[in-house]
């Protein structure tokens, strides 16, 4: 029992297990397998079980292998012979599959709502960032200046795709397996469409073997949760960098930072680091469960009991991570002087100088070489880039003005680009997208 039980972790499914039993009992009474009196006795017992579970007074017994057996045992204690009819035409195989789908529908929607809340914080911070700019990086080397708003919204768009993935996955989760029985349906006149509707599912299974013998919806949910975790991890890594003395782009609010037990001066970005560290564990939840699924023949196999712990762990961790990271980003202070000083390194304007030459007819490869040679000379200590540019016959004083602080970011003008004009358009588009996602995730979730 210690090895095979799942009660220790599937207990949390009790509200869904009871909801599934209520629908099942109604379905049985509807086709005359239970009398109305028997149905009502079972429904009263289920209500009693719900209240005992809710207030913590439910006494689990030594033979309660999982939440399903525990609920059924108690219902039978309370309702007598009528209770013994509860499991008619049902198996724990379709029952547990139903429970997890009900649970996942609700929980995944909560995650989607919290991702939208994080997007909202990114939007607010982007709106408030105004003209603040920082270096944009490739290879973690300074590349070209970008508006801070542009950087924040880059994460916002990625999170929006995660929300869309969740909504898409929810369509496949929203299918009732109840009525599939152990694997092949029943000789009793069950109506899976009725129970599906009772439970608020969009529809019922098409194939009973598939209903109890597939877990791709769980693998998919785990993937989306893991991807959210990876996106939080990447943001976390940036906050770890940005809050170093070396970068100095951001300061964490004290409420979202931790001290050191030994070093009095330390202010550590533990939330950002755990967002990064826990992504490893989420990847483990996903890949571990994929390995569990691999090689399983149809239909139900006890291996499937192993779907719950990784799913619950991933869900718990992501919910906590979203709360913590959202708060951290909402309250962090930017240090625009540091960001802009880093972005105003003269060499950041090298591409603008080359493009200035291109607009005057120089082939881009030649322009690249001309500016590259000047950059090499400035790095060798021959003088400031703006002076070398001003003195260069191909460039001159007009081009040298491009090297001045704050000029380069203004010149990122193309659609979707990093400068003020396209970012203003992007902000508007982001607001519209976010309103759509908010509307799609504020549906009533049972
Ligand atoms: N606790 C089990 C699970 O989560 C319930 C199903 C057990 N079914 C069986 N035929 N032994 O999968």
Coordinates of C-alpha atoms and ligand atoms in Angstrom, one line a residue:
X1 CA 0.0 0.0 0.0
X2 CA 2.8 2.4 0.9
X3 CA 4.2 1.9 -2.6
X4 CA 1.0 1.8 -4.6
X5 CA -1.2 4.4 -2.9
X6 CA -1.9 7.8 -4.4
X7 CA -4.0 9.2 -1.7
X8 CA -1.1 11.2 -0.3
X9 CA -1.0 13.3 -3.5
X10 CA -4.4 12.9 -5.2
X11 CA -6.3 14.1 -2.1
X12 CA -6.4 17.5 -3.7
X13 CA -8.7 16.2 -6.3
X14 CA -11.6 15.8 -3.8
X15 CA -13.8 18.6 -5.1
X16 CA -13.5 17.2 -8.6
X17 CA -14.0 13.6 -7.5
X18 CA -17.2 14.7 -5.8
X19 CA -18.4 16.7 -8.8
X20 CA -17.7 13.7 -11.0
X21 CA -19.7 11.4 -8.7
X22 CA -22.6 13.8 -8.5
X23 CA -22.9 13.9 -12.3
X24 CA -22.5 10.1 -12.5
X25 CA -25.2 9.4 -9.9
X26 CA -27.6 11.8 -11.7
X27 CA -26.8 10.0 -14.9
X28 CA -27.5 6.6 -13.3
X29 CA -30.8 7.8 -11.8
X30 CA -31.8 9.3 -15.2
X31 CA -31.8 5.9 -16.8
X32 CA -33.4 4.1 -13.9
X33 CA -30.3 2.3 -12.5
X34 CA -30.8 4.2 -9.2
X35 CA -34.2 5.2 -7.9
X36 CA -34.8 8.9 -7.1
X37 CA -34.6 8.0 -3.4
X38 CA -31.3 6.2 -3.9
X39 CA -29.9 9.1 -5.9
X40 CA -30.9 11.6 -3.3
X41 CA -29.4 9.5 -0.5
X42 CA -26.1 9.3 -2.4
X43 CA -26.2 13.0 -3.2
X44 CA -26.8 13.9 0.5
X45 CA -23.8 11.6 1.4
X46 CA -21.6 13.2 -1.2
X47 CA -22.5 16.6 0.2
X48 CA -21.6 15.4 3.7
X49 CA -18.2 14.1 2.3
X50 CA -17.6 17.5 0.7
X51 CA -18.2 19.3 4.0
X52 CA -16.0 16.8 5.9
X53 CA -13.2 17.3 3.3
X54 CA -13.7 21.0 3.3
X55 CA -13.4 21.4 7.1
X56 CA -10.7 18.8 7.5
X57 CA -12.8 16.4 9.6
X58 CA -12.8 13.6 7.0
X59 CA -11.2 10.6 8.6
X60 CA -9.1 8.7 6.0
X61 CA -8.9 5.0 6.6
X62 CA -6.0 2.6 6.2
X63 CA -7.6 1.0 3.2
X64 CA -8.1 4.3 1.3
X65 CA -5.7 3.8 -1.5
X66 CA -6.7 6.9 -3.4
X67 CA -9.2 9.7 -3.2
X68 CA -11.7 7.7 -5.3
X69 CA -11.8 4.8 -2.9
X70 CA -11.9 7.1 0.2
X71 CA -14.9 9.0 -1.1
X72 CA -16.8 5.9 -2.1
X73 CA -16.1 4.2 1.2
X74 CA -17.4 7.1 3.1
X75 CA -20.5 7.5 0.9
X76 CA -21.3 3.9 1.4
X77 CA -20.9 4.3 5.2
X78 CA -23.3 7.2 5.1
X79 CA -25.9 6.1 2.5
X80 CA -25.8 2.3 3.0
X81 CA -26.9 0.1 0.1
X82 CA -27.6 3.1 -2.1
X83 CA -24.0 4.2 -1.6
X84 CA -22.9 0.7 -2.8
X85 CA -24.5 1.6 -6.2
X86 CA -22.4 4.8 -6.7
X87 CA -19.6 3.0 -8.7
X88 CA -22.0 1.3 -11.1
X89 CA -20.8 1.4 -14.7
X90 CA -17.7 3.4 -13.7
X91 CA -14.1 2.5 -13.2
X92 CA -11.4 4.5 -11.3
X93 CA -9.8 4.7 -14.8
X94 CA -12.5 7.0 -16.2
X95 CA -13.1 8.5 -12.8
X96 CA -9.5 9.7 -12.2
X97 CA -9.1 10.8 -15.8
X98 CA -12.3 12.9 -15.3
X99 CA -11.1 14.4 -12.0
X100 CA -7.7 15.5 -13.4
X101 CA -9.3 17.1 -16.5
X102 CA -11.8 19.0 -14.3
X103 CA -8.9 20.1 -12.0
X104 CA -6.7 21.0 -14.9
X105 CA -9.4 23.1 -16.6
X106 CA -9.7 25.3 -13.5
X107 CA -6.0 25.4 -12.5
X108 CA -4.6 26.1 -16.0
X109 CA -7.1 29.0 -16.4
X110 CA -5.8 30.5 -13.1
X111 CA -2.3 30.3 -14.4
X112 CA -3.4 31.9 -17.7
X113 CA -5.0 34.7 -15.6
X114 CA -1.8 35.2 -13.7
X115 CA 0.4 35.3 -16.8
X116 CA -2.0 38.0 -18.1
X117 CA -1.4 39.9 -14.8
X118 CA 2.3 39.7 -15.3
X119 CA 1.8 41.0 -18.9
X120 CA -0.2 43.8 -17.4
X121 CA 2.7 44.8 -15.1
X122 CA 5.1 44.7 -18.1
X123 CA 2.8 46.9 -20.0
X124 CA 2.4 49.4 -17.2
X125 CA 6.2 49.6 -16.7
X126 CA 6.7 50.0 -20.4
X127 CA 4.2 52.8 -20.5
X128 CA 5.9 54.5 -17.6
X129 CA 9.4 54.0 -19.1
X130 CA 8.9 56.8 -21.6
X131 CA 12.1 57.5 -23.6
X132 CA 14.4 55.6 -21.2
X133 CA 16.8 53.4 -23.3
X134 CA 19.4 50.8 -22.6
X135 CA 21.8 48.7 -24.7
X136 CA 20.1 45.9 -26.6
X137 CA 22.3 42.8 -26.6
X138 CA 23.3 40.0 -28.9
X139 CA 25.7 37.4 -27.6
X140 CA 25.4 39.4 -24.4
X141 CA 27.5 42.1 -26.1
X142 CA 26.2 45.6 -26.5
X143 CA 24.7 45.8 -29.9
X144 CA 22.3 48.7 -30.5
X145 CA 20.3 50.9 -28.1
X146 CA 16.7 50.0 -27.5
X147 CA 13.9 51.6 -25.5
X148 CA 13.3 50.0 -22.1
X149 CA 9.7 49.8 -23.1
X150 CA 10.7 47.7 -26.1
X151 CA 12.7 45.3 -24.0
X152 CA 9.9 44.9 -21.5
X153 CA 7.3 44.3 -24.2
X154 CA 9.5 41.6 -25.8
X155 CA 8.9 39.5 -22.7
X156 CA 5.3 40.6 -22.7
X157 CA 4.7 39.2 -26.2
X158 CA 6.4 35.9 -25.4
X159 CA 4.1 35.5 -22.4
X160 CA 1.1 36.3 -24.5
X161 CA 2.0 33.3 -26.7
X162 CA 2.1 31.2 -23.6
X163 CA -1.4 32.3 -22.7
X164 CA -2.6 31.4 -26.2
X165 CA -0.9 28.0 -25.8
X166 CA -2.8 27.4 -22.6
X167 CA -6.1 28.4 -24.2
X168 CA -5.4 26.1 -27.0
X169 CA -4.5 23.2 -24.7
X170 CA -7.6 23.8 -22.7
X171 CA -9.7 23.0 -25.8
X172 CA -8.2 19.5 -25.8
X173 CA -8.5 19.2 -22.0
X174 CA -12.1 20.1 -22.1
X175 CA -13.3 16.6 -23.0
X176 CA -15.1 14.3 -20.6
X177 CA -13.8 10.7 -20.3
X178 CA -16.6 9.7 -17.9
X179 CA -18.6 6.7 -19.3
X180 CA -15.6 5.1 -20.8
X181 CA -15.6 2.7 -17.9
X182 CA -12.4 0.7 -17.4
X183 CA -11.7 0.8 -21.1
X184 CA -14.6 -0.3 -23.3
X185 CA -17.8 1.4 -22.2
X186 CA -20.6 -0.5 -20.5
X187 CA -23.6 -2.8 -21.1
X188 CA -25.6 -0.4 -18.9
X189 CA -27.5 2.4 -20.7
X190 CA -25.1 5.2 -19.6
X191 CA -25.2 8.6 -21.3
X192 CA -21.7 10.1 -21.5
X193 CA -23.1 13.2 -23.2
X194 CA -25.3 13.8 -20.2
X195 CA -22.5 13.6 -17.7
X196 CA -20.2 15.7 -19.9
X197 CA -22.8 18.4 -20.0
X198 CA -23.5 18.1 -16.2
X199 CA -19.8 18.6 -15.6
X200 CA -19.5 21.6 -17.9
X201 CA -17.3 19.8 -20.4
X202 CA -17.4 21.0 -24.0
X203 CA -18.0 17.4 -25.1
X204 CA -17.4 13.7 -24.4
X205 CA -14.7 11.2 -25.5
X206 CA -15.1 9.6 -29.0
X207 CA -13.2 6.4 -28.1
X208 CA -13.2 4.7 -24.7
X209 CA -9.7 3.3 -25.1
X210 CA -8.4 6.7 -25.9
X211 CA -10.4 8.3 -23.1
X212 CA -8.7 6.2 -20.3
X213 CA -5.5 5.4 -22.2
X214 CA -4.2 8.8 -23.3
X215 CA -2.4 11.5 -21.3
X216 CA -1.2 13.7 -24.1
X217 CA -3.3 16.6 -22.7
X218 CA -1.2 16.3 -19.5
X219 CA 2.1 16.2 -21.4
X220 CA 0.9 19.3 -23.2
X221 CA -0.1 21.1 -20.0
X222 CA 3.3 20.3 -18.5
X223 CA 5.0 21.6 -21.6
X224 CA 3.1 24.9 -21.5
X225 CA 3.8 25.3 -17.7
X226 CA 7.5 24.5 -18.3
X227 CA 7.7 27.0 -21.1
X228 CA 6.2 29.7 -18.8
X229 CA 8.8 28.6 -16.2
X230 CA 11.5 29.0 -18.8
X231 CA 10.3 32.5 -19.8
X232 CA 10.3 33.4 -16.1
X233 CA 13.8 32.0 -15.8
X234 CA 15.1 34.1 -18.6
X235 CA 13.6 37.2 -17.1
X236 CA 15.0 36.1 -13.7
X237 CA 18.5 35.8 -15.3
X238 CA 18.2 39.4 -16.7
X239 CA 17.3 40.7 -13.2
X240 CA 20.2 38.9 -11.7
X241 CA 22.5 40.6 -14.2
X242 CA 20.7 44.0 -14.1
X243 CA 21.0 44.2 -10.3
X244 CA 24.7 43.5 -10.2
X245 CA 27.1 46.4 -9.4
X246 CA 28.6 45.7 -12.8
X247 CA 25.3 46.4 -14.7
X248 CA 23.5 48.5 -12.1
X249 CA 20.4 48.9 -14.4
X250 CA 17.9 48.0 -11.7
X251 CA 17.4 47.9 -7.9
X252 CA 15.1 45.4 -6.3
X253 CA 12.5 46.6 -3.7
X254 CA 13.5 45.4 -0.3
X255 CA 10.3 43.3 -0.1
X256 CA 11.5 41.3 -3.1
X257 CA 15.2 40.9 -2.2
X258 CA 17.0 39.0 0.6
X259 CA 19.9 39.7 2.8
X260 CA 23.0 37.6 3.4
X261 CA 23.3 35.7 6.7
X262 CA 26.9 36.7 6.9
X263 CA 27.6 39.7 4.7
X264 CA 25.8 42.8 6.0
X265 CA 25.9 44.8 2.8
X266 CA 24.3 42.1 0.6
X267 CA 21.0 42.5 -1.2
X268 CA 20.4 39.3 -3.1
X269 CA 18.0 38.6 -6.0
X270 CA 16.8 35.3 -4.7
X271 CA 13.4 35.4 -6.4
X272 CA 15.1 36.0 -9.8
X273 CA 17.5 33.2 -9.0
X274 CA 14.8 30.7 -8.0
X275 CA 12.8 31.6 -11.1
X276 CA 15.9 30.5 -13.0
X277 CA 16.6 27.5 -10.8
X278 CA 13.2 26.1 -10.6
X279 CA 12.9 26.0 -14.4
X280 CA 15.2 23.0 -14.1
X281 CA 12.8 21.2 -11.9
X282 CA 9.9 22.0 -14.3
X283 CA 11.9 20.5 -17.2
X284 CA 12.3 17.4 -15.0
X285 CA 8.5 17.2 -14.4
X286 CA 7.9 17.4 -18.2
X287 CA 10.6 15.0 -19.3
X288 CA 10.0 12.6 -16.5
X289 CA 6.3 12.3 -17.4
X290 CA 7.1 11.9 -21.1
X291 CA 9.4 9.0 -20.2
X292 CA 6.5 7.5 -18.1
X293 CA 4.2 7.6 -21.2
X294 CA 6.6 6.2 -23.6
X295 CA 6.0 2.6 -24.4
X296 CA 2.6 2.3 -22.7
X297 CA 0.2 0.1 -24.6
X298 CA -3.5 0.9 -24.7
X299 CA -5.3 1.5 -22.6
X300 CA -5.0 2.4 -18.9
X301 CA -1.9 1.3 -17.1
X302 CA -1.1 2.0 -13.5
X303 CA 1.9 3.9 -14.7
X304 CA -0.6 6.7 -15.4
X305 CA -1.0 7.3 -11.7
X306 CA 2.4 8.9 -12.1
X307 CA 0.9 11.8 -14.0
X308 CA -0.3 13.6 -10.9
X309 CA 2.8 14.4 -9.0
X310 CA 4.7 16.1 -11.8
X311 CA 1.6 17.9 -12.9
X312 CA 0.8 19.2 -9.4
X313 CA 4.4 20.1 -8.7
X314 CA 4.7 22.1 -12.0
X315 CA 1.4 23.8 -11.2
X316 CA 2.3 24.7 -7.7
X317 CA 5.7 26.0 -8.7
X318 CA 4.4 28.1 -11.5
X319 CA 1.7 29.7 -9.5
X320 CA 4.2 30.7 -6.8
X321 CA 6.8 31.8 -9.4
X322 CA 4.2 34.0 -11.2
X323 CA 3.2 35.7 -7.9
X324 CA 6.8 36.4 -6.9
X325 CA 8.2 37.4 -10.2
X326 CA 5.2 39.7 -11.0
X327 CA 5.7 41.5 -7.6
X328 CA 9.5 41.7 -8.2
X329 CA 9.1 43.3 -11.6
X330 CA 6.2 45.6 -10.4
X331 CA 8.3 47.0 -7.6
X332 CA 11.8 47.1 -9.0
X333 CA 13.4 50.6 -9.6
X334 CA 15.2 51.3 -12.8
X335 CA 18.5 53.2 -12.9
X336 CA 18.1 55.1 -16.3
X337 CA 21.4 56.9 -15.9
X338 CA 23.3 53.6 -15.8
X339 CA 21.2 52.1 -18.7
X340 CA 21.7 55.1 -20.9
X341 CA 25.4 55.6 -20.1
X342 CA 25.9 52.0 -21.1
X343 CA 23.9 52.5 -24.3
X344 CA 25.7 55.7 -25.1
X345 CA 29.0 54.1 -25.7
X346 CA 30.1 55.8 -29.0
X347 CA 30.5 52.5 -30.8
X348 CA 26.8 51.7 -30.3
X349 CA 26.2 54.1 -33.2
X350 CA 28.5 52.2 -35.7
X351 CA 25.5 50.8 -37.6
X352 CA 23.9 54.2 -37.8
X353 CA 27.1 55.6 -39.4
X354 CA 27.2 52.7 -41.9
X355 CA 23.5 53.3 -42.8
X356 CA 24.2 57.0 -43.1
X357 CA 26.8 56.2 -45.8
X358 CA 24.4 53.7 -47.5
X359 CA 21.8 56.5 -47.8
X360 CA 24.4 58.5 -49.7
X361 CA 25.1 55.7 -52.1
X362 CA 27.9 53.7 -50.5
X363 CA 27.4 49.9 -50.9
X364 CA 26.7 48.5 -47.4
X365 CA 29.8 46.2 -47.4
X366 CA 32.0 49.2 -48.1
X367 CA 30.3 51.3 -45.5
X368 CA 30.7 48.5 -43.0
X369 CA 34.5 48.4 -43.7
X370 CA 34.8 52.2 -43.5
X371 CA 33.1 52.4 -40.1
X372 CA 34.8 49.3 -38.9
X373 CA 38.2 50.8 -39.5
X374 CA 37.2 53.9 -37.6
X375 CA 36.0 51.8 -34.6
X376 CA 39.3 49.9 -34.7
X377 CA 41.2 53.2 -34.5
X378 CA 39.1 54.5 -31.6
X379 CA 39.6 51.3 -29.7
X380 CA 43.4 51.6 -30.4
X381 CA 43.3 55.0 -28.6
X382 CA 43.6 57.3 -31.6
X383 CA 40.8 59.5 -30.4
X384 CA 37.0 59.7 -29.8
X385 CA 34.9 58.1 -32.5
X386 CA 33.0 61.4 -33.1
X387 CA 36.3 63.2 -33.8
X388 CA 37.5 60.5 -36.2
X389 CA 34.1 60.5 -37.9
X390 CA 34.1 64.3 -38.2
X391 CA 37.6 64.2 -39.7
X392 CA 36.8 61.4 -42.1
X393 CA 36.4 62.5 -45.8
X394 CA 33.5 60.0 -46.4
X395 CA 31.7 60.9 -43.2
X396 CA 32.3 64.4 -41.7
X397 CA 30.6 66.6 -39.1
X398 CA 27.0 65.8 -40.1
X399 CA 27.6 62.1 -39.6
X400 CA 29.5 62.8 -36.4
X401 CA 26.3 64.1 -34.9
X402 CA 24.9 60.6 -35.0
X403 CA 27.5 59.6 -32.3
X404 CA 26.0 61.9 -29.7
X405 CA 24.2 60.4 -26.7
X406 CA 20.6 59.4 -27.2
X407 CA 20.6 59.8 -31.0
X408 CA 20.9 56.2 -32.1
X409 CA 17.7 54.9 -30.4
X410 CA 15.7 57.7 -32.1
X411 CA 16.8 56.2 -35.5
X412 CA 15.2 52.8 -34.9
X413 CA 12.1 53.8 -37.0
X414 CA 11.0 50.6 -38.8
X415 CA 7.8 48.8 -37.9
X416 CA 8.4 46.6 -34.8
X417 CA 11.7 48.4 -34.2
X418 CA 13.2 49.6 -30.9
X419 CA 12.8 53.4 -31.3
X420 CA 10.0 55.8 -30.0
X421 CA 7.8 55.9 -33.1
X422 CA 7.4 52.1 -33.7
X423 CA 7.3 51.5 -29.9
X424 CA 4.3 53.8 -29.6
X425 CA 2.5 51.8 -32.2
X426 CA 3.6 48.6 -30.5
X427 CA 2.3 49.7 -27.1
X428 CA -1.1 50.3 -28.7
X429 CA -1.1 46.9 -30.3
X430 CA 0.0 45.3 -27.1
X431 CA -2.9 46.9 -25.2
X432 CA -5.3 45.5 -27.7
X433 CA -3.8 42.0 -27.6
X434 CA -3.8 42.1 -23.8
X435 CA -7.5 43.1 -23.7
X436 CA -8.2 40.1 -25.9
X437 CA -6.3 37.7 -23.7
X438 CA -7.9 39.1 -20.6
X439 CA -11.3 38.6 -22.1
X440 CA -10.5 35.0 -23.1
X441 CA -9.2 34.2 -19.6
X442 CA -11.9 35.8 -17.5
X443 CA -14.5 33.2 -18.4
X444 CA -16.3 31.6 -15.5
X445 CA -14.1 28.6 -14.5
X446 CA -16.6 26.5 -12.6
Ligands
LIG1 N1 -5.2 6.0 -8.3 C1 -5.3 5.5 -9.6 C2 -4.8 6.5 -10.6 O1 -4.5 7.6 -10.3 C3 -6.7 5.1 -9.9 C4 -6.9 4.1 -10.9 C5 -6.6 2.8 -10.5 N2 -7.2 1.9 -11.4 C6 -6.9 0.5 -11.4 N3 -7.5 -0.2 -12.3 N4 -6.1 0.0 -10.5 O2 -4.6 6.2 -11.8

